[in-house]
mmCIF file of C-alpha atoms in Angstrom:
data_model
loop_
_atom_site.group_PDB
_atom_site.id
_atom_site.type_symbol
_atom_site.label_atom_id
_atom_site.label_comp_id
_atom_site.label_asym_id
_atom_site.label_seq_id
_atom_site.Cartn_x
_atom_site.Cartn_y
_atom_site.Cartn_z
ATOM 1 C CA MET A 1412 -43.420 -137.988 29.419
ATOM 2 C CA ALA A 1413 -39.661 -138.470 29.145
ATOM 3 C CA ARG A 1414 -37.671 -139.040 32.303
ATOM 4 C CA SER A 1415 -35.566 -136.281 33.812
ATOM 5 C CA TRP A 1416 -32.024 -136.367 35.128
ATOM 6 C CA LEU A 1417 -33.631 -134.951 38.300
ATOM 7 C CA ASP A 1418 -34.889 -137.429 40.888
ATOM 8 C CA ILE A 1419 -38.651 -136.797 40.759
ATOM 9 C CA ASP A 1420 -40.959 -138.902 42.907
ATOM 10 C CA PRO A 1421 -43.561 -140.532 40.611
ATOM 11 C CA SER A 1422 -46.290 -139.567 43.100
ATOM 12 C CA SER A 1423 -45.313 -135.884 43.092
ATOM 13 C CA ASP A 1424 -47.936 -133.326 42.105
ATOM 14 C CA PHE A 1425 -45.165 -131.446 40.322
ATOM 15 C CA SER A 1426 -44.030 -133.841 37.598
ATOM 16 C CA LEU A 1427 -42.562 -132.705 34.280
ATOM 17 C CA ALA A 1428 -46.098 -132.834 32.913
ATOM 18 C CA ASN A 1429 -47.112 -130.019 35.262
ATOM 19 C CA ILE A 1430 -44.542 -127.163 35.605
ATOM 20 C CA PRO A 1431 -46.564 -124.753 37.819
ATOM 21 C CA PHE A 1432 -45.353 -121.142 38.139
ATOM 22 C CA GLY A 1433 -45.076 -119.163 41.372
ATOM 23 C CA ILE A 1434 -43.273 -116.354 43.195
ATOM 24 C CA ILE A 1435 -40.232 -117.197 45.309
ATOM 25 C CA ASP A 1436 -37.213 -115.769 47.067
ATOM 26 C CA THR A 1437 -33.995 -117.484 48.123
ATOM 27 C CA PRO A 1438 -31.324 -116.929 50.789
ATOM 28 C CA GLU A 1439 -29.073 -115.587 48.021
ATOM 29 C CA ASP A 1440 -31.764 -113.346 46.495
ATOM 30 C CA VAL A 1441 -34.428 -112.085 48.882
ATOM 31 C CA THR A 1442 -36.127 -110.055 46.125
ATOM 32 C CA ARG A 1443 -39.320 -111.791 45.038
ATOM 33 C CA HIS A 1444 -39.168 -113.289 41.561
ATOM 34 C CA VAL A 1445 -40.495 -116.126 39.382
ATOM 35 C CA GLY A 1446 -39.863 -119.831 39.884
ATOM 36 C CA VAL A 1447 -41.447 -123.173 38.985
ATOM 37 C CA ALA A 1448 -41.972 -126.363 40.994
ATOM 38 C CA ILE A 1449 -40.317 -129.586 39.764
ATOM 39 C CA GLY A 1450 -40.876 -132.554 42.068
ATOM 40 C CA SER A 1451 -39.486 -131.550 45.459
ATOM 41 C CA TYR A 1452 -37.349 -128.826 43.867
ATOM 42 C CA VAL A 1453 -37.893 -125.212 42.836
ATOM 43 C CA LEU A 1454 -36.290 -123.937 39.626
ATOM 44 C CA ASP A 1455 -35.321 -120.260 39.916
ATOM 45 C CA LEU A 1456 -36.242 -118.731 36.525
ATOM 46 C CA LYS A 1457 -34.537 -115.418 37.268
ATOM 47 C CA GLU A 1458 -31.253 -117.229 37.838
ATOM 48 C CA LEU A 1459 -31.846 -119.576 34.909
ATOM 49 C CA ALA A 1460 -32.467 -116.652 32.541
ATOM 50 C CA HIS A 1461 -29.206 -115.047 33.676
ATOM 51 C CA ARG A 1462 -27.216 -118.255 33.205
ATOM 52 C CA ILE A 1463 -28.486 -119.382 29.780
ATOM 53 C CA GLY A 1464 -29.764 -116.057 28.455
ATOM 54 C CA ALA A 1465 -33.400 -115.001 28.385
ATOM 55 C CA ASN A 1466 -33.363 -115.474 24.591
ATOM 56 C CA ASN A 1467 -32.869 -119.207 25.206
ATOM 57 C CA LEU A 1468 -35.907 -119.343 27.458
ATOM 58 C CA LEU A 1469 -38.375 -116.947 25.874
ATOM 59 C CA PRO A 1470 -39.679 -117.284 22.296
ATOM 60 C CA PHE A 1471 -38.127 -115.109 19.613
ATOM 61 C CA GLY A 1472 -40.833 -112.428 19.672
ATOM 62 C CA ALA A 1473 -40.663 -111.991 23.463
ATOM 63 C CA HIS A 1474 -36.910 -111.316 23.696
ATOM 64 C CA SER A 1475 -37.655 -107.656 24.463
ATOM 65 C CA THR A 1476 -39.026 -108.645 27.903
ATOM 66 C CA PRO A 1477 -36.060 -110.443 29.552
ATOM 67 C CA GLY A 1478 -36.912 -109.003 32.982
ATOM 68 C CA VAL A 1479 -40.269 -110.756 33.110
ATOM 69 C CA PHE A 1480 -38.848 -113.407 35.495
ATOM 70 C CA GLU A 1481 -37.554 -110.753 37.916
ATOM 71 C CA THR A 1482 -40.948 -109.274 38.811
ATOM 72 C CA ARG A 1483 -42.683 -109.557 42.205
ATOM 73 C CA THR A 1484 -45.828 -111.116 40.709
ATOM 74 C CA LEU A 1485 -46.772 -113.247 37.688
ATOM 75 C CA ASN A 1486 -48.796 -110.435 36.122
ATOM 76 C CA ALA A 1487 -46.138 -109.422 33.577
ATOM 77 C CA PHE A 1488 -45.561 -113.047 32.542
ATOM 78 C CA ALA A 1489 -49.301 -113.716 32.312
ATOM 79 C CA LYS A 1490 -49.711 -110.691 30.031
ATOM 80 C CA LEU A 1491 -47.397 -112.236 27.406
ATOM 81 C CA GLY A 1492 -50.089 -114.732 26.412
ATOM 82 C CA ARG A 1493 -50.525 -118.472 26.199
ATOM 83 C CA SER A 1494 -48.193 -118.994 23.249
ATOM 84 C CA VAL A 1495 -45.301 -117.570 25.326
ATOM 85 C CA HIS A 1496 -46.388 -119.520 28.418
ATOM 86 C CA ARG A 1497 -46.429 -122.709 26.363
ATOM 87 C CA HIS A 1498 -42.994 -122.017 24.876
ATOM 88 C CA VAL A 1499 -41.357 -121.358 28.270
ATOM 89 C CA ARG A 1500 -42.961 -124.465 29.769
ATOM 90 C CA GLU A 1501 -41.687 -126.607 26.892
ATOM 91 C CA ARG A 1502 -38.208 -125.058 27.125
ATOM 92 C CA ILE A 1503 -38.065 -125.945 30.831
ATOM 93 C CA GLN A 1504 -39.078 -129.510 30.003
ATOM 94 C CA ASP A 1505 -36.351 -129.628 27.344
ATOM 95 C CA LEU A 1506 -33.721 -128.374 29.781
ATOM 96 C CA LEU A 1507 -34.659 -130.934 32.412
ATOM 97 C CA VAL A 1508 -34.685 -133.866 29.978
ATOM 98 C CA ARG A 1509 -31.420 -134.472 28.177
ATOM 99 C CA MET A 1510 -31.373 -136.441 24.962
ATOM 100 C CA PHE A 1511 -28.198 -137.359 23.101
ATOM 101 C CA LEU A 1512 -27.170 -138.785 19.761
ATOM 102 C CA PRO A 1513 -28.076 -142.473 20.007
ATOM 103 C CA MET A 1514 -25.034 -143.739 18.070
ATOM 104 C CA ASP A 1515 -21.371 -142.871 17.578
ATOM 105 C CA ILE A 1516 -21.713 -141.878 13.911
ATOM 106 C CA GLY A 1517 -18.549 -142.396 11.931
ATOM 107 C CA ASP A 1518 -19.906 -141.712 8.462
ATOM 108 C CA TYR A 1519 -23.070 -140.335 6.915
ATOM 109 C CA THR A 1520 -24.358 -140.887 3.379
ATOM 110 C CA ASP A 1521 -27.474 -139.150 2.110
ATOM 111 C CA PHE A 1522 -29.396 -140.687 -0.778
ATOM 112 C CA TYR A 1523 -31.969 -139.266 -3.188
ATOM 113 C CA ALA A 1524 -34.522 -142.089 -3.165
ATOM 114 C CA GLY A 1525 -37.683 -139.969 -2.954
ATOM 115 C CA TYR A 1526 -39.009 -140.259 -6.504
ATOM 116 C CA HIS A 1527 -41.603 -137.467 -6.367
ATOM 117 C CA HIS A 1528 -39.119 -135.028 -4.809
ATOM 118 C CA ALA A 1529 -36.484 -135.825 -7.433
ATOM 119 C CA TYR A 1530 -39.019 -135.356 -10.214
ATOM 120 C CA ALA A 1531 -40.510 -132.120 -8.831
ATOM 121 C CA VAL A 1532 -37.115 -130.492 -8.291
ATOM 122 C CA GLY A 1533 -35.964 -131.711 -11.706
ATOM 123 C CA VAL A 1534 -38.976 -130.061 -13.352
ATOM 124 C CA MET A 1535 -38.078 -126.751 -11.664
ATOM 125 C CA PHE A 1536 -34.563 -126.711 -13.098
ATOM 126 C CA ARG A 1537 -34.737 -128.801 -16.296
ATOM 127 C CA GLY A 1538 -38.410 -129.071 -17.296
ATOM 128 C CA PRO A 1539 -40.645 -132.181 -17.378
ATOM 129 C CA ALA A 1540 -38.861 -133.863 -20.291
ATOM 130 C CA ASN A 1541 -35.515 -133.935 -18.463
ATOM 131 C CA ALA A 1542 -36.673 -133.886 -14.857
ATOM 132 C CA LEU A 1543 -34.902 -137.107 -13.874
ATOM 133 C CA GLN A 1544 -31.265 -137.579 -14.744
ATOM 134 C CA PRO A 1545 -30.587 -140.684 -16.912
ATOM 135 C CA ASN A 1546 -29.047 -142.608 -14.010
ATOM 136 C CA TYR A 1547 -31.905 -142.079 -11.553
ATOM 137 C CA THR A 1548 -33.853 -145.294 -12.185
ATOM 138 C CA HIS A 1549 -30.699 -147.410 -12.489
ATOM 139 C CA LEU A 1550 -29.053 -146.780 -9.109
ATOM 140 C CA PRO A 1551 -29.655 -145.129 -5.722
ATOM 141 C CA VAL A 1552 -28.058 -141.692 -6.167
ATOM 142 C CA GLY A 1553 -26.274 -140.422 -3.068
ATOM 143 C CA TYR A 1554 -23.560 -138.165 -1.702
ATOM 144 C CA HIS A 1555 -21.242 -138.324 1.285
ATOM 145 C CA GLY A 1556 -22.453 -136.044 4.085
ATOM 146 C CA ARG A 1557 -20.808 -134.677 7.192
ATOM 147 C CA ALA A 1558 -21.106 -136.812 10.351
ATOM 148 C CA SER A 1559 -19.676 -134.100 12.630
ATOM 149 C CA SER A 1560 -22.697 -131.808 12.139
ATOM 150 C CA ILE A 1561 -25.380 -134.421 12.913
ATOM 151 C CA VAL A 1562 -27.279 -133.318 16.023
ATOM 152 C CA VAL A 1563 -30.077 -134.715 18.135
ATOM 153 C CA SER A 1564 -33.626 -133.350 18.085
ATOM 154 C CA GLY A 1565 -34.000 -130.103 20.021
ATOM 155 C CA THR A 1566 -30.558 -128.740 19.126
ATOM 156 C CA PRO A 1567 -30.741 -125.181 17.734
ATOM 157 C CA VAL A 1568 -29.891 -124.742 14.045
ATOM 158 C CA ARG A 1569 -27.629 -121.817 13.191
ATOM 159 C CA ARG A 1570 -28.406 -120.166 9.853
ATOM 160 C CA PRO A 1571 -25.369 -120.873 7.654
ATOM 161 C CA VAL A 1572 -23.226 -118.308 5.868
ATOM 162 C CA GLY A 1573 -21.901 -119.039 2.400
ATOM 163 C CA GLN A 1574 -21.403 -117.811 -1.138
ATOM 164 C CA ILE A 1575 -24.673 -116.936 -2.857
ATOM 165 C CA LEU A 1576 -25.668 -115.223 -6.107
ATOM 166 C CA LEU A 1577 -28.068 -112.396 -5.315
ATOM 167 C CA ASP A 1578 -28.737 -111.961 -9.045
ATOM 168 C CA PRO A 1579 -28.275 -115.307 -10.867
ATOM 169 C CA LYS A 1580 -28.903 -113.623 -14.245
ATOM 170 C CA ALA A 1581 -26.169 -111.014 -13.902
ATOM 171 C CA GLU A 1582 -22.926 -111.316 -15.904
ATOM 172 C CA PRO A 1583 -20.229 -111.768 -14.880
ATOM 173 C CA LYS A 1584 -21.240 -113.940 -11.910
ATOM 174 C CA GLN A 1585 -20.432 -112.116 -8.675
ATOM 175 C CA PRO A 1586 -21.173 -114.178 -5.557
ATOM 176 C CA THR A 1587 -21.674 -112.519 -2.188
ATOM 177 C CA VAL A 1588 -20.731 -114.007 1.192
ATOM 178 C CA ALA A 1589 -23.866 -113.720 3.308
ATOM 179 C CA PRO A 1590 -26.289 -115.658 5.507
ATOM 180 C CA SER A 1591 -28.514 -118.005 3.535
ATOM 181 C CA ARG A 1592 -31.806 -116.428 2.481
ATOM 182 C CA LYS A 1593 -33.319 -119.747 1.384
ATOM 183 C CA LEU A 1594 -33.003 -121.997 4.419
ATOM 184 C CA ASP A 1595 -35.008 -125.172 3.854
ATOM 185 C CA ILE A 1596 -35.854 -128.569 5.331
ATOM 186 C CA GLU A 1597 -35.839 -132.070 3.887
ATOM 187 C CA LEU A 1598 -38.127 -134.713 5.393
ATOM 188 C CA GLU A 1599 -36.234 -138.012 5.450
ATOM 189 C CA LEU A 1600 -35.812 -141.350 7.174
ATOM 190 C CA GLY A 1601 -32.440 -142.312 8.575
ATOM 191 C CA CYS A 1602 -31.072 -145.849 8.832
ATOM 192 C CA PHE A 1603 -28.350 -146.924 11.287
ATOM 193 C CA ILE A 1604 -25.935 -149.678 10.313
ATOM 194 C CA THR A 1605 -25.410 -152.482 12.834
ATOM 195 C CA LYS A 1606 -22.885 -154.704 11.069
ATOM 196 C CA SER A 1607 -19.668 -153.910 9.222
ATOM 197 C CA ASN A 1608 -18.416 -155.350 5.957
ATOM 198 C CA ASP A 1609 -14.737 -155.716 5.116
ATOM 199 C CA LEU A 1610 -12.971 -153.480 2.638
ATOM 200 C CA GLY A 1611 -13.367 -154.913 -0.853
ATOM 201 C CA HIS A 1612 -16.299 -157.150 0.089
ATOM 202 C CA PRO A 1613 -19.722 -155.932 -1.129
ATOM 203 C CA VAL A 1614 -22.894 -156.677 0.819
ATOM 204 C CA SER A 1615 -25.349 -158.696 -1.256
ATOM 205 C CA ILE A 1616 -28.961 -157.593 -1.489
ATOM 206 C CA ASP A 1617 -29.990 -160.808 0.315
ATOM 207 C CA GLU A 1618 -27.679 -160.014 3.233
ATOM 208 C CA ALA A 1619 -28.309 -156.269 3.388
ATOM 209 C CA GLU A 1620 -31.211 -156.478 5.882
ATOM 210 C CA LYS A 1621 -28.837 -158.030 8.421
ATOM 211 C CA HIS A 1622 -26.811 -154.817 8.357
ATOM 212 C CA VAL A 1623 -29.760 -152.637 9.474
ATOM 213 C CA PHE A 1624 -30.020 -151.736 13.165
ATOM 214 C CA GLY A 1625 -32.970 -149.353 13.140
ATOM 215 C CA TYR A 1626 -34.502 -146.133 11.894
ATOM 216 C CA VAL A 1627 -34.923 -142.477 12.892
ATOM 217 C CA LEU A 1628 -36.515 -139.366 11.439
ATOM 218 C CA LEU A 1629 -33.982 -137.103 9.740
ATOM 219 C CA ASN A 1630 -34.061 -133.443 8.745
ATOM 220 C CA ASP A 1631 -31.439 -132.676 6.125
ATOM 221 C CA TRP A 1632 -31.431 -128.884 6.572
ATOM 222 C CA SER A 1633 -30.536 -127.245 3.270
ATOM 223 C CA ALA A 1634 -29.391 -123.755 2.285
ATOM 224 C CA ARG A 1635 -30.769 -123.659 -1.249
ATOM 225 C CA ASP A 1636 -29.035 -120.475 -2.378
ATOM 226 C CA ILE A 1637 -25.620 -121.688 -1.174
ATOM 227 C CA GLN A 1638 -26.286 -125.111 -2.666
ATOM 228 C CA THR A 1639 -27.316 -123.744 -6.075
ATOM 229 C CA TRP A 1640 -24.049 -121.836 -6.551
ATOM 230 C CA GLU A 1641 -21.577 -124.388 -5.210
ATOM 231 C CA TYR A 1642 -22.887 -127.838 -6.148
ATOM 232 C CA VAL A 1643 -21.438 -127.808 -9.708
ATOM 233 C CA PRO A 1644 -19.577 -130.032 -10.505
ATOM 234 C CA LEU A 1645 -19.073 -132.203 -7.408
ATOM 235 C CA GLY A 1646 -22.432 -131.946 -5.647
ATOM 236 C CA PRO A 1647 -23.631 -130.698 -2.217
ATOM 237 C CA PHE A 1648 -21.130 -129.102 0.164
ATOM 238 C CA ASN A 1649 -21.618 -126.101 2.506
ATOM 239 C CA GLY A 1650 -25.282 -125.856 1.562
ATOM 240 C CA LYS A 1651 -25.793 -129.174 3.357
ATOM 241 C CA ASN A 1652 -23.004 -129.767 5.862
ATOM 242 C CA PHE A 1653 -23.955 -127.211 8.541
ATOM 243 C CA THR A 1654 -26.602 -129.297 10.366
ATOM 244 C CA THR A 1655 -28.527 -132.547 10.071
ATOM 245 C CA THR A 1656 -31.054 -133.318 12.827
ATOM 246 C CA ILE A 1657 -32.214 -136.813 13.835
ATOM 247 C CA SER A 1658 -34.835 -138.004 16.292
ATOM 248 C CA PRO A 1659 -33.354 -139.449 19.519
ATOM 249 C CA TRP A 1660 -35.159 -142.801 19.635
ATOM 250 C CA VAL A 1661 -34.056 -145.578 17.277
ATOM 251 C CA VAL A 1662 -37.000 -147.706 16.086
ATOM 252 C CA LEU A 1663 -35.617 -151.203 15.570
ATOM 253 C CA ALA A 1664 -35.953 -152.918 12.212
ATOM 254 C CA ASP A 1665 -38.194 -155.655 13.632
ATOM 255 C CA ALA A 1666 -40.690 -153.083 14.925
ATOM 256 C CA LEU A 1667 -41.190 -151.764 11.380
ATOM 257 C CA GLU A 1668 -41.233 -155.152 9.648
ATOM 258 C CA PRO A 1669 -45.071 -155.496 9.813
ATOM 259 C CA PHE A 1670 -45.425 -152.172 7.999
ATOM 260 C CA LYS A 1671 -43.450 -153.016 4.888
ATOM 261 C CA THR A 1672 -45.206 -152.159 1.645
ATOM 262 C CA LYS A 1673 -44.508 -151.558 -2.026
ATOM 263 C CA GLY A 1674 -42.608 -148.447 -2.994
ATOM 264 C CA ILE A 1675 -42.658 -146.464 -6.235
ATOM 265 C CA GLU A 1676 -42.492 -148.860 -9.175
ATOM 266 C CA ASN A 1677 -39.171 -148.612 -10.985
ATOM 267 C CA PRO A 1678 -39.746 -148.505 -14.763
ATOM 268 C CA THR A 1679 -36.198 -149.656 -15.489
ATOM 269 C CA PRO A 1680 -35.162 -153.336 -15.177
ATOM 270 C CA LEU A 1681 -32.940 -153.630 -12.118
ATOM 271 C CA GLN A 1682 -29.396 -154.866 -12.133
ATOM 272 C CA ASP A 1683 -29.171 -158.260 -10.438
ATOM 273 C CA TYR A 1684 -27.304 -156.901 -7.407
ATOM 274 C CA LEU A 1685 -30.271 -154.588 -6.667
ATOM 275 C CA LYS A 1686 -33.095 -157.136 -7.091
ATOM 276 C CA GLU A 1687 -34.946 -157.968 -3.876
ATOM 277 C CA LYS A 1688 -36.884 -161.201 -3.473
ATOM 278 C CA ARG A 1689 -39.987 -159.557 -2.005
ATOM 279 C CA GLU A 1690 -42.087 -156.737 -3.418
ATOM 280 C CA GLU A 1691 -42.655 -155.023 -0.057
ATOM 281 C CA THR A 1692 -39.409 -153.137 0.430
ATOM 282 C CA VAL A 1693 -40.297 -149.742 1.985
ATOM 283 C CA PHE A 1694 -42.444 -148.702 4.967
ATOM 284 C CA ASP A 1695 -45.997 -147.402 5.325
ATOM 285 C CA ILE A 1696 -45.036 -144.585 7.693
ATOM 286 C CA GLN A 1697 -47.328 -141.590 8.033
ATOM 287 C CA LEU A 1698 -45.150 -138.486 8.073
ATOM 288 C CA GLU A 1699 -45.989 -134.879 8.850
ATOM 289 C CA VAL A 1700 -44.182 -131.569 9.300
ATOM 290 C CA ASP A 1701 -45.175 -128.695 11.612
ATOM 291 C CA LEU A 1702 -43.809 -125.171 11.318
ATOM 292 C CA THR A 1703 -44.088 -123.010 14.449
ATOM 293 C CA THR A 1704 -43.485 -119.288 14.037
ATOM 294 C CA PRO A 1705 -41.702 -117.178 16.688
ATOM 295 C CA ASP A 1706 -45.060 -116.005 18.058
ATOM 296 C CA GLY A 1707 -46.102 -119.596 18.748
ATOM 297 C CA ASN A 1708 -48.511 -120.286 15.885
ATOM 298 C CA THR A 1709 -48.168 -123.836 14.570
ATOM 299 C CA THR A 1710 -49.189 -125.041 11.094
ATOM 300 C CA THR A 1711 -48.963 -128.545 9.697
ATOM 301 C CA ILE A 1712 -47.426 -127.698 6.324
ATOM 302 C CA THR A 1713 -47.267 -131.178 4.822
ATOM 303 C CA LYS A 1714 -48.339 -134.797 5.266
ATOM 304 C CA THR A 1715 -46.833 -137.619 3.250
ATOM 305 C CA ASN A 1716 -45.797 -141.275 3.564
ATOM 306 C CA GLY A 1717 -42.622 -143.347 3.672
ATOM 307 C CA LYS A 1718 -43.859 -145.531 0.842
ATOM 308 C CA ASN A 1719 -43.011 -142.712 -1.621
ATOM 309 C CA LEU A 1720 -39.478 -144.050 -2.005
ATOM 310 C CA MET A 1721 -38.209 -145.735 -5.154
ATOM 311 C CA TRP A 1722 -35.167 -147.323 -3.509
ATOM 312 C CA SER A 1723 -35.135 -149.305 -0.250
ATOM 313 C CA PHE A 1724 -32.421 -149.159 2.387
ATOM 314 C CA PRO A 1725 -31.189 -152.684 1.532
ATOM 315 C CA GLN A 1726 -30.764 -151.494 -2.055
ATOM 316 C CA MET A 1727 -28.869 -148.445 -0.797
ATOM 317 C CA ILE A 1728 -26.587 -150.707 1.236
ATOM 318 C CA ALA A 1729 -25.997 -153.064 -1.690
ATOM 319 C CA HIS A 1730 -25.115 -150.175 -3.992
ATOM 320 C CA HIS A 1731 -23.045 -148.320 -1.376
ATOM 321 C CA THR A 1732 -20.818 -151.374 -0.937
ATOM 322 C CA LEU A 1733 -20.784 -152.532 -4.577
ATOM 323 C CA GLY A 1734 -17.269 -151.252 -5.178
ATOM 324 C CA GLY A 1735 -16.001 -152.597 -1.866
ATOM 325 C CA CYS A 1736 -16.727 -149.628 0.427
ATOM 326 C CA PRO A 1737 -16.721 -150.809 4.062
ATOM 327 C CA LEU A 1738 -19.733 -149.645 6.057
ATOM 328 C CA ARG A 1739 -19.222 -149.609 9.812
ATOM 329 C CA LYS A 1740 -21.416 -150.038 12.854
ATOM 330 C CA GLY A 1741 -23.039 -146.688 13.620
ATOM 331 C CA ASP A 1742 -22.919 -145.339 10.069
ATOM 332 C CA LEU A 1743 -26.032 -143.389 9.096
ATOM 333 C CA LEU A 1744 -27.824 -143.492 5.747
ATOM 334 C CA GLY A 1745 -30.442 -140.893 4.781
ATOM 335 C CA SER A 1746 -33.291 -141.749 2.433
ATOM 336 C CA GLY A 1747 -33.492 -138.431 0.629
ATOM 337 C CA THR A 1748 -36.523 -136.172 0.737
ATOM 338 C CA ILE A 1749 -39.839 -138.016 0.948
ATOM 339 C CA SER A 1750 -42.562 -136.256 -1.032
ATOM 340 C CA GLY A 1751 -45.914 -137.469 -2.304
ATOM 341 C CA PRO A 1752 -47.355 -137.236 -5.813
ATOM 342 C CA VAL A 1753 -49.237 -133.973 -5.172
ATOM 343 C CA PRO A 1754 -47.748 -130.605 -4.128
ATOM 344 C CA GLU A 1755 -49.340 -130.554 -0.656
ATOM 345 C CA GLU A 1756 -47.449 -133.771 0.171
ATOM 346 C CA SER A 1757 -44.048 -132.223 -0.490
ATOM 347 C CA GLY A 1758 -41.210 -132.848 1.957
ATOM 348 C CA SER A 1759 -39.392 -129.549 1.403
ATOM 349 C CA LEU A 1760 -40.209 -125.845 1.288
ATOM 350 C CA LEU A 1761 -38.485 -125.720 -2.087
ATOM 351 C CA GLU A 1762 -41.367 -127.764 -3.496
ATOM 352 C CA LEU A 1763 -44.129 -126.275 -1.341
ATOM 353 C CA SER A 1764 -43.166 -122.711 -2.365
ATOM 354 C CA GLU A 1765 -42.328 -123.675 -5.965
ATOM 355 C CA GLY A 1766 -38.794 -122.417 -5.554
ATOM 356 C CA GLY A 1767 -39.872 -119.333 -3.628
ATOM 357 C CA LYS A 1768 -42.560 -118.224 -6.102
ATOM 358 C CA ARG A 1769 -45.545 -119.171 -3.925
ATOM 359 C CA VAL A 1770 -46.131 -118.060 -0.324
ATOM 360 C CA ILE A 1771 -47.097 -120.839 2.078
ATOM 361 C CA GLN A 1772 -49.914 -119.510 4.260
ATOM 362 C CA LEU A 1773 -49.549 -120.191 7.993
ATOM 363 C CA ASN A 1774 -51.898 -119.951 10.958
ATOM 364 C CA GLY A 1775 -51.825 -116.483 12.489
ATOM 365 C CA GLY A 1776 -51.692 -114.704 9.137
ATOM 366 C CA GLU A 1777 -47.998 -115.121 8.362
ATOM 367 C CA GLY A 1778 -46.545 -116.678 5.231
ATOM 368 C CA ARG A 1779 -43.292 -118.361 4.285
ATOM 369 C CA THR A 1780 -41.334 -119.292 1.215
ATOM 370 C CA PHE A 1781 -38.271 -120.354 3.230
ATOM 371 C CA LEU A 1782 -37.475 -120.346 6.959
ATOM 372 C CA LYS A 1783 -37.069 -117.237 9.096
ATOM 373 C CA ASP A 1784 -35.012 -116.893 12.282
ATOM 374 C CA GLY A 1785 -37.031 -118.102 15.254
ATOM 375 C CA ASP A 1786 -39.002 -120.676 13.244
ATOM 376 C CA THR A 1787 -39.219 -124.184 14.703
ATOM 377 C CA VAL A 1788 -39.693 -127.208 12.455
ATOM 378 C CA THR A 1789 -40.989 -130.497 13.873
ATOM 379 C CA PHE A 1790 -41.145 -133.840 12.062
ATOM 380 C CA ARG A 1791 -43.377 -136.670 13.255
ATOM 381 C CA GLY A 1792 -43.781 -140.186 11.942
ATOM 382 C CA PHE A 1793 -45.821 -143.221 12.916
ATOM 383 C CA CYS A 1794 -47.245 -146.490 11.608
ATOM 384 C CA VAL A 1795 -50.680 -147.860 12.458
ATOM 385 C CA GLY A 1796 -51.223 -151.623 12.498
ATOM 386 C CA LYS A 1797 -54.296 -153.662 11.584
ATOM 387 C CA GLU A 1798 -55.451 -153.748 15.202
ATOM 388 C CA GLY A 1799 -54.821 -150.044 15.691
ATOM 389 C CA GLU A 1800 -51.448 -150.498 17.373
ATOM 390 C CA ARG A 1801 -49.130 -147.564 16.792
ATOM 391 C CA VAL A 1802 -45.373 -147.592 16.212
ATOM 392 C CA GLY A 1803 -44.025 -144.042 16.306
ATOM 393 C CA PHE A 1804 -40.707 -142.213 16.117
ATOM 394 C CA GLY A 1805 -41.426 -139.294 18.447
ATOM 395 C CA GLU A 1806 -40.324 -135.867 17.263
ATOM 396 C CA CYS A 1807 -37.430 -134.530 15.236
ATOM 397 C CA THR A 1808 -37.311 -130.811 15.907
ATOM 398 C CA GLY A 1809 -35.015 -127.828 15.482
ATOM 399 C CA ARG A 1810 -35.291 -124.067 15.933
ATOM 400 C CA VAL A 1811 -33.570 -121.658 13.555
ATOM 401 C CA GLU A 1812 -31.175 -119.155 15.099
ATOM 402 C CA GLY A 1813 -29.604 -116.165 13.389
ATOM 403 C CA ALA A 1814 -26.316 -116.429 11.503
#
């Protein structure tokens, strides 16, 4: 369990792993109401709900019962069911444990190194014969992202507003300004830079590893309808820049070194500046994505692996600096969406729903093509060593809020 900013005695019955509920009153409010025990403290849930808003404490579907923490017994709260109880307990834990961005991020570049994702999306828009653009196997394709909208795991994600085409086939094209109807995720790894290079001085592939500090999970939230209309001719913009979520714990490069493995074989002979001396250039990281609906039902919607990358982070660094671009300490590089070779290993809803044509069935009877308000997405990643030792990233999570 993560440590709290509260001083909690380790021997206390009421650690953050507990969170028991009870009925209290206070000198300021003698009316009986709901509270929870935290160490030697009592957290007043009636007061908390007033201060942060009941909608920030209760799950989306229970917002119609904001007075549940003002009652004289726990009966009304108990009636809401275990999924609501679980959500409130986890929200209290979140509020009492503060996590922050681990680095001062000056710049952010997102690559497109996930071969199977690039191919699958290319098939959707250009067909199998032209799925990959001619440059794809010659260089790590990337775009410059927005560092100011990178947030730490647990930060709410506001549904973006932008220009979208409600009827792409209509002529003339008449975009509408509206909240995105195709809010998506992208399962990625992030790499933090530890060492700068001077302007005009490229980083060689042999030196690139020395510029890596460590790795995080990264969710490159994507508004597909906004992105589709605006990306021509200069690439992603408002469809990408509204939020990028990273996990709070940086796994150092040395911790992942034992888990290096071969990536996707590149059919094109590499340029010398991209040739690595070893064949094991990417990581055997087991990755999975959970989607939790507003009523608390959780479904693991995909499982894939970090080895489904064609380009390694050292290759990304070598290419990023080829023209003399100076990377700086704290810069963040994204891998691009990591998908496997079969549809159920896809790292985005765009692939899982085949562009919105197929409904993804969830536990509890609901279905999704893209995300709804109140949905929570959680990434997890871990490596397992030969002796069973586990190196994990923790969680990278975000909950969708209305526009």
